[in-house]
Coordinates of C-alpha atoms in Angstrom, one line a residue:
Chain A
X116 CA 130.1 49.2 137.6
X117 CA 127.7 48.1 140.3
X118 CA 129.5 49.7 143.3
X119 CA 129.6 53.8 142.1
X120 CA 126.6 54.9 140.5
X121 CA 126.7 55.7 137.3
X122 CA 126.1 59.9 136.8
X123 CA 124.0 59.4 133.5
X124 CA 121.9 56.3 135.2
X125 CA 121.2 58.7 138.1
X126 CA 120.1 61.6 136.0
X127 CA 117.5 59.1 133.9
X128 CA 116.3 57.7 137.1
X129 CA 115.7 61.0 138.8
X130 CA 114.2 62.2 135.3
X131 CA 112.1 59.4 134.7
X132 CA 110.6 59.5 138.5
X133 CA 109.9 63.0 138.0
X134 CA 108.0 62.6 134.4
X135 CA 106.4 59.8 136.2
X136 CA 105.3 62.5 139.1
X137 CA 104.5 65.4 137.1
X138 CA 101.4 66.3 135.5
X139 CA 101.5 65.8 131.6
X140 CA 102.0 69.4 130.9
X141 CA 105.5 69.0 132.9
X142 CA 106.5 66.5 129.9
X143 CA 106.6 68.8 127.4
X144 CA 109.7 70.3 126.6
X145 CA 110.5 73.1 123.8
X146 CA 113.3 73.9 122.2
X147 CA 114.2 76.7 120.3
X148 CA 116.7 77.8 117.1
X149 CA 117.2 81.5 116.1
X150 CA 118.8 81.6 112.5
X151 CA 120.1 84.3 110.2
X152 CA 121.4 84.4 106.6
X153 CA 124.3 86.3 106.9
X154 CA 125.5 86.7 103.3
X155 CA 125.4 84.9 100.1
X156 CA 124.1 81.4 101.2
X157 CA 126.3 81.3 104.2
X158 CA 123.8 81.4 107.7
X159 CA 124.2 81.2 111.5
X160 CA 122.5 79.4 114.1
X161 CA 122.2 80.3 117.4
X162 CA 120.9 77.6 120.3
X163 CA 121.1 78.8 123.8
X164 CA 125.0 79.6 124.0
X165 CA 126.1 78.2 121.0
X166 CA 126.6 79.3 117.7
X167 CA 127.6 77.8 113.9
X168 CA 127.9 78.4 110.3
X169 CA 125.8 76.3 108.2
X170 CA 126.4 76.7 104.5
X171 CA 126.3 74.9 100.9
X172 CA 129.2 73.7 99.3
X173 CA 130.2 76.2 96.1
X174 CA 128.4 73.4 93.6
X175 CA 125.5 74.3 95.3
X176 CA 125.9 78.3 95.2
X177 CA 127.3 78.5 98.7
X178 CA 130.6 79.2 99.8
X179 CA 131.8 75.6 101.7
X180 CA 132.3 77.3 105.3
X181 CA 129.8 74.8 107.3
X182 CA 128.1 71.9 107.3
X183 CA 124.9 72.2 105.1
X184 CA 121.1 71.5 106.6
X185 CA 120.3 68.4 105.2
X186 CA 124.1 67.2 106.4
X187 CA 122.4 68.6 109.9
X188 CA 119.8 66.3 110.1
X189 CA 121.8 63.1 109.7
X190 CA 123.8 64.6 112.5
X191 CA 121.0 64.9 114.4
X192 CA 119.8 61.4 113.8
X193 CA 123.4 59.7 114.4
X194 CA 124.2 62.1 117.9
X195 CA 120.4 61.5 118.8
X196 CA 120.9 57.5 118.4
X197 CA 124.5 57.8 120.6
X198 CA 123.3 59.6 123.5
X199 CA 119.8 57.5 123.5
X200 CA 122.5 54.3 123.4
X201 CA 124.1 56.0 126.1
X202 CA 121.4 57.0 128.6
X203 CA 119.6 53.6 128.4
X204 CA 122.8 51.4 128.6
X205 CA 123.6 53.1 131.6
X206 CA 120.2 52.8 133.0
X207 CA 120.2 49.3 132.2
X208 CA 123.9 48.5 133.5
X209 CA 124.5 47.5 129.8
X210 CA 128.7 48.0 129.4
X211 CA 129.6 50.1 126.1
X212 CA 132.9 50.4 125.1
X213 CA 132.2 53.0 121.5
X214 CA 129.2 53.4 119.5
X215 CA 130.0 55.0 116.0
X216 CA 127.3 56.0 113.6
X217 CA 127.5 56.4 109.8
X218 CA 124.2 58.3 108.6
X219 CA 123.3 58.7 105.0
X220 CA 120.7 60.7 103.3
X221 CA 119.2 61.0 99.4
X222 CA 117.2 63.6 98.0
X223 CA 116.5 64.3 94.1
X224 CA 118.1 67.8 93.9
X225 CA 115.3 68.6 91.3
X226 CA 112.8 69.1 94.0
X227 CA 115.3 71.7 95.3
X228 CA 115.4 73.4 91.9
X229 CA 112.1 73.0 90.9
X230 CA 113.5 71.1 87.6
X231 CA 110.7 68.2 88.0
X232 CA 107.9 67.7 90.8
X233 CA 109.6 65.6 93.4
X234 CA 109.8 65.7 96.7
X235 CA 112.9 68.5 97.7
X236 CA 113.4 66.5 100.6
X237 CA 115.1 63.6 101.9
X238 CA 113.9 60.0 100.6
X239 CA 115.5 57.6 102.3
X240 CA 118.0 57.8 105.8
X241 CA 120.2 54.9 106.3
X242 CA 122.3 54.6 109.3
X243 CA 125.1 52.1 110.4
X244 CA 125.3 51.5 113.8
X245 CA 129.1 49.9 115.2
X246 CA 129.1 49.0 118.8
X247 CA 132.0 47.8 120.9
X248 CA 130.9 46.2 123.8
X249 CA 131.3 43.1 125.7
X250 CA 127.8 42.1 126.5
X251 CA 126.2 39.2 124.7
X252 CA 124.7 39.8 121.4
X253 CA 121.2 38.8 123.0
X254 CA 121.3 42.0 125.1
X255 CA 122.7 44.3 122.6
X256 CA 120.0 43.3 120.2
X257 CA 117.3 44.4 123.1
X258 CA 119.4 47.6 123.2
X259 CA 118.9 48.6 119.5
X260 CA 115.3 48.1 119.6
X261 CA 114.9 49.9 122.5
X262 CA 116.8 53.3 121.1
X263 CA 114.5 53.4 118.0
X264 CA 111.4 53.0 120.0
X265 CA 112.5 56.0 121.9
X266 CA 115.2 58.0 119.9
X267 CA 113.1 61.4 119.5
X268 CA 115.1 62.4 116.1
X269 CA 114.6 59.0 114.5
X270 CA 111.2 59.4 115.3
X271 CA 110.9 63.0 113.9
X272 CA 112.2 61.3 110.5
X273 CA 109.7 58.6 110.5
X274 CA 106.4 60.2 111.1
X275 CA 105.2 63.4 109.8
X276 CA 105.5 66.4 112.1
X277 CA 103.1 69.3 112.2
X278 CA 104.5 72.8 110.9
X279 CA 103.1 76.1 112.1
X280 CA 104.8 79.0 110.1
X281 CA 104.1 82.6 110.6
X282 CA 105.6 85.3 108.1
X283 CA 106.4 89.1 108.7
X284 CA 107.9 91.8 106.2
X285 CA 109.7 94.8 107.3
X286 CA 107.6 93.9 110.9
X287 CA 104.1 93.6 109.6
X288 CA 102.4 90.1 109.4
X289 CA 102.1 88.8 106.3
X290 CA 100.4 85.7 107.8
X291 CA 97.0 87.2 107.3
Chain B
X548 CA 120.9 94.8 90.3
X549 CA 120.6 93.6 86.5
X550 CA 123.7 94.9 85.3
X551 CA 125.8 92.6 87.4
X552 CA 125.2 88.9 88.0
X553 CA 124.3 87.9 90.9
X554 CA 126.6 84.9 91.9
X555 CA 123.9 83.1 93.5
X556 CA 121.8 83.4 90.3
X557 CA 124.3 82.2 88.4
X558 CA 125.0 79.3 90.0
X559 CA 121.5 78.4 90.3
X560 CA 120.7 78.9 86.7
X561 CA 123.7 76.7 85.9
X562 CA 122.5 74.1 88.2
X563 CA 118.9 74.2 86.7
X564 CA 120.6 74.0 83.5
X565 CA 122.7 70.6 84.4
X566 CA 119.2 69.3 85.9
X567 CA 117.3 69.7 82.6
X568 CA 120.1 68.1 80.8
X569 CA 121.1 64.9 83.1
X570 CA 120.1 61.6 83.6
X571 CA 117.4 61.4 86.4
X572 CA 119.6 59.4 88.3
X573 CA 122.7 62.2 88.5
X574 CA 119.9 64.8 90.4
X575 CA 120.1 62.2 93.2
X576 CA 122.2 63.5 95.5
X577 CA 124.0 61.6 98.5
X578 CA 124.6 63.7 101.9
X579 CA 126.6 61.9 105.2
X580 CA 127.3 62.4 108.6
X581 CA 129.6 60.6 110.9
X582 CA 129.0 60.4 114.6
X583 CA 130.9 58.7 117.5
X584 CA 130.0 59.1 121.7
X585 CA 132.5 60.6 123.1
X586 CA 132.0 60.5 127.1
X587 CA 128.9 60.1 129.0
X588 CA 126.1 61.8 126.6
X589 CA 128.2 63.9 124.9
X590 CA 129.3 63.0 121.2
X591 CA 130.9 64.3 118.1
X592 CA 129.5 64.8 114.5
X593 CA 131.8 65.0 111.5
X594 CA 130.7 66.3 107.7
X595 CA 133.0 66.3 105.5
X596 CA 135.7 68.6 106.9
X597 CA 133.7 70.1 109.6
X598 CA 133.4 68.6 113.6
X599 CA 131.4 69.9 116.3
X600 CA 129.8 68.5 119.5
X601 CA 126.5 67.6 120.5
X602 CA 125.8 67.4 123.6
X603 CA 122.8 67.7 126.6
X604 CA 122.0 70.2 128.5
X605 CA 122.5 68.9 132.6
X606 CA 118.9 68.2 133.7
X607 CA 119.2 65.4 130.7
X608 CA 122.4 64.0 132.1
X609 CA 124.4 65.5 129.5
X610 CA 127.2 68.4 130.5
X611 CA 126.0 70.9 127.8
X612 CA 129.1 71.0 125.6
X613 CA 127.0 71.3 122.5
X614 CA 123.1 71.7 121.3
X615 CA 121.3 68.4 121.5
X616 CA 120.1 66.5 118.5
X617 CA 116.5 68.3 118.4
X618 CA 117.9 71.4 118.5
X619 CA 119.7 70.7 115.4
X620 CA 116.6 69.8 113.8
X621 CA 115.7 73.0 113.7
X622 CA 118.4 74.9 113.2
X623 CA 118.5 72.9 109.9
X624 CA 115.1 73.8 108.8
X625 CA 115.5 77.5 110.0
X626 CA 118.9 77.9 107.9
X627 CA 117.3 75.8 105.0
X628 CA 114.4 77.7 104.7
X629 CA 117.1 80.8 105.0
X630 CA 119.4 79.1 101.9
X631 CA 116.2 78.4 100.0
X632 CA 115.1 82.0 100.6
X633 CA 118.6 83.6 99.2
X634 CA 118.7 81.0 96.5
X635 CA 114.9 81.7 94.7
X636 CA 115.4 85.6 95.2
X637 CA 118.6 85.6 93.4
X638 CA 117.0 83.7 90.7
X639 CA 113.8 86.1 90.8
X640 CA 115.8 89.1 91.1
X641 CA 113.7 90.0 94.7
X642 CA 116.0 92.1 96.8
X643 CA 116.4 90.6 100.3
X644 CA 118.2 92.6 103.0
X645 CA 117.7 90.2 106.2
X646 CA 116.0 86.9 106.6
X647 CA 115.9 85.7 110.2
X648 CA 113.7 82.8 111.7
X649 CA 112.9 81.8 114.9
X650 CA 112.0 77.9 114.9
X651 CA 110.8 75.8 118.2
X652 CA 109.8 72.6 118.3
X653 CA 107.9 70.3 121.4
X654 CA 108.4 66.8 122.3
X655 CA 107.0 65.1 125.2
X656 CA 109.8 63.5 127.5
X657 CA 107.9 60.6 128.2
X658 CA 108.5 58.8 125.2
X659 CA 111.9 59.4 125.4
X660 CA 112.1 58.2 129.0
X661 CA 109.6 55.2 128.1
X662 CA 107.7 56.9 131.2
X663 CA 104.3 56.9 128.8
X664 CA 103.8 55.4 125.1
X665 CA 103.8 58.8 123.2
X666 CA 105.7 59.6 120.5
X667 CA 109.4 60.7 121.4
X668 CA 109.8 63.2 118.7
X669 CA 108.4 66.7 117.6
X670 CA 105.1 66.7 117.8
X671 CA 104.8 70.1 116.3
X672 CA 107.4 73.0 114.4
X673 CA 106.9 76.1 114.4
X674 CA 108.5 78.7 112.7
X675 CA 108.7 82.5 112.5
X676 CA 110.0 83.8 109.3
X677 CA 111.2 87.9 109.8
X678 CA 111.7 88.9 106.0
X679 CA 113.1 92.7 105.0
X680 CA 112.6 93.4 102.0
X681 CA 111.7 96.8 99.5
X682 CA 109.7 94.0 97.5
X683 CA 105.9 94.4 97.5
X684 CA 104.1 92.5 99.9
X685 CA 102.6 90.1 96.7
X686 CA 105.7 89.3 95.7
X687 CA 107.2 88.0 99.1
X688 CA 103.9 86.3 99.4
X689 CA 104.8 84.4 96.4
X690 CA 108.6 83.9 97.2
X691 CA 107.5 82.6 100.8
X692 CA 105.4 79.7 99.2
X693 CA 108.2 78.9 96.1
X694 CA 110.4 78.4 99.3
X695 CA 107.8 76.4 101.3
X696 CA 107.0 74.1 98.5
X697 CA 111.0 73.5 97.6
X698 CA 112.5 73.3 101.1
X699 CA 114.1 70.3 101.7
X700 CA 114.3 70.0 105.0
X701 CA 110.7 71.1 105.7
X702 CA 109.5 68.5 103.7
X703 CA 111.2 66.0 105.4
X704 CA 110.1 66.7 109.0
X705 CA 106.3 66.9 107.2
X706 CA 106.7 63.7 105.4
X707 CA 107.4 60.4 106.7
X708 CA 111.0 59.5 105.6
X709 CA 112.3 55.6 104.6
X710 CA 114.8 54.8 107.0
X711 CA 117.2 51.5 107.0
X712 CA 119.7 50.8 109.9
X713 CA 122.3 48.3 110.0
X714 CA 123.8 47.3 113.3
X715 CA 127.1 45.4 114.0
X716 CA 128.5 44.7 117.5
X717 CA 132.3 44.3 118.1
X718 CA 132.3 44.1 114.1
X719 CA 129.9 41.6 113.1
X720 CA 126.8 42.1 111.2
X721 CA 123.8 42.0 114.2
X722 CA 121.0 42.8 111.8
X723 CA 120.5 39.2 110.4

């Protein structure tokens, strides 16, 4: 592992020297979602190239053709933990053989429905993390704590996040 | 519109009606997501019977297979706040011809590199909500809050969320 470099080590170190480089405003990276509903329940969402169906099962109104939001997020947390396992095992010359995720999310549906006032969202996240690996438990254990210091979707979950929202009907802001 | 129900409606009215008569504990409802790296950053999320691949774009050392993890942050809140928008107008009876949203989110890259000790999520949402509609403007005024206030992935990014991780390494339990 020493001898080649490791093409996810070398992009951390070049991006970590040039965050370390830059002026703050350099750090700050946006990223962007365009979503439409396209009929019943059923939307799409668009990022960059790529495009999906996100839906709600039928029990929920929806039509079962994609993954639903809230299902979205704990994807989001369990893909954000692997490749944060992955970029800072690599940096750190830590040998993984497979890291599998299992995320799990509860929310009381009668937020959603507006049957009782509770939070619509999610109230608790729990994720199990398996990793194959044949370093020492010692340096694994560094590992973990590392990724959720700096996994940016776990983080997301944990704190709350500011939300800006503007509104416009038929083209004319209804912000104001 | 009135003569023939809306599917939608239906199924929302039915599932207001099994709310009001359940046991608290049936409204809680359990979502999951499956996730296993693949190669380098790239990994694979499974829901149910639906897999797709997240990925990074190249200047994060990924080879941009997929969105990343942020992005599908919000695209879940853009196609929530879409599902929640078709869902309380079918109830209401509001007529909605399009709803598209536009939703970006900024982190700093620091804290994900460890490069500074900031914060390694979103540090703010926004979101641009393009409603058309023959509805008065007060009425989509009032249907924008309803959805705002039952949203359940907005009110997870603004709230804090309870999250509980288990770890094991090459099978056994490393969280004790």
């Amino acid at each position: 592992m020493m001898d080649r470099p490791n093409p996810i080590a070398t992009a951390v170190q070049s991006m970590v020297e040039h965050l370390r480089q830059s002026p703050e405003q350099e750090a700050q990276a946006t990223f962007q979602a365009n979503t439409q509903l396209v009929h019943g329940l059923r939307t799409e969402a668009t990022i960059r190239q790529f495009s999906f169906i996100v839906d709600e099962p039928q029990t929920l109104g929806g039509t079962d053709q994609g993954p639903n939001p809230v299902e979205l997020v704990l994807a989001a947390l369990g893909t954000c933990q692997e490749i944060v396992y992955a970029a800072y095992a690599a940096a750190l010359n830590i040998p993984l053989r497979a890291v599998r995720i299992r995320v799990r999310g509860t929310l009381d549906l009668r937020g959603l429905f507006n049957v009782a006032p509770v939070q619509a969202g999610l109230n608790e996240v729990t994720y199990h993390v398996d990793i194959d690996s044949p370093a020492e438990p010692t340096v694994i254990r560094q590992l973990v704590e590392l990724v959720d210091q700096h996994c940016p979707v776990l983080d997301t979950l944990r704190r709350p996040v500011a939300t800006t929202r503007a509104v416009y009907l038929n083209g004319d802001d209804l912000t104001s």
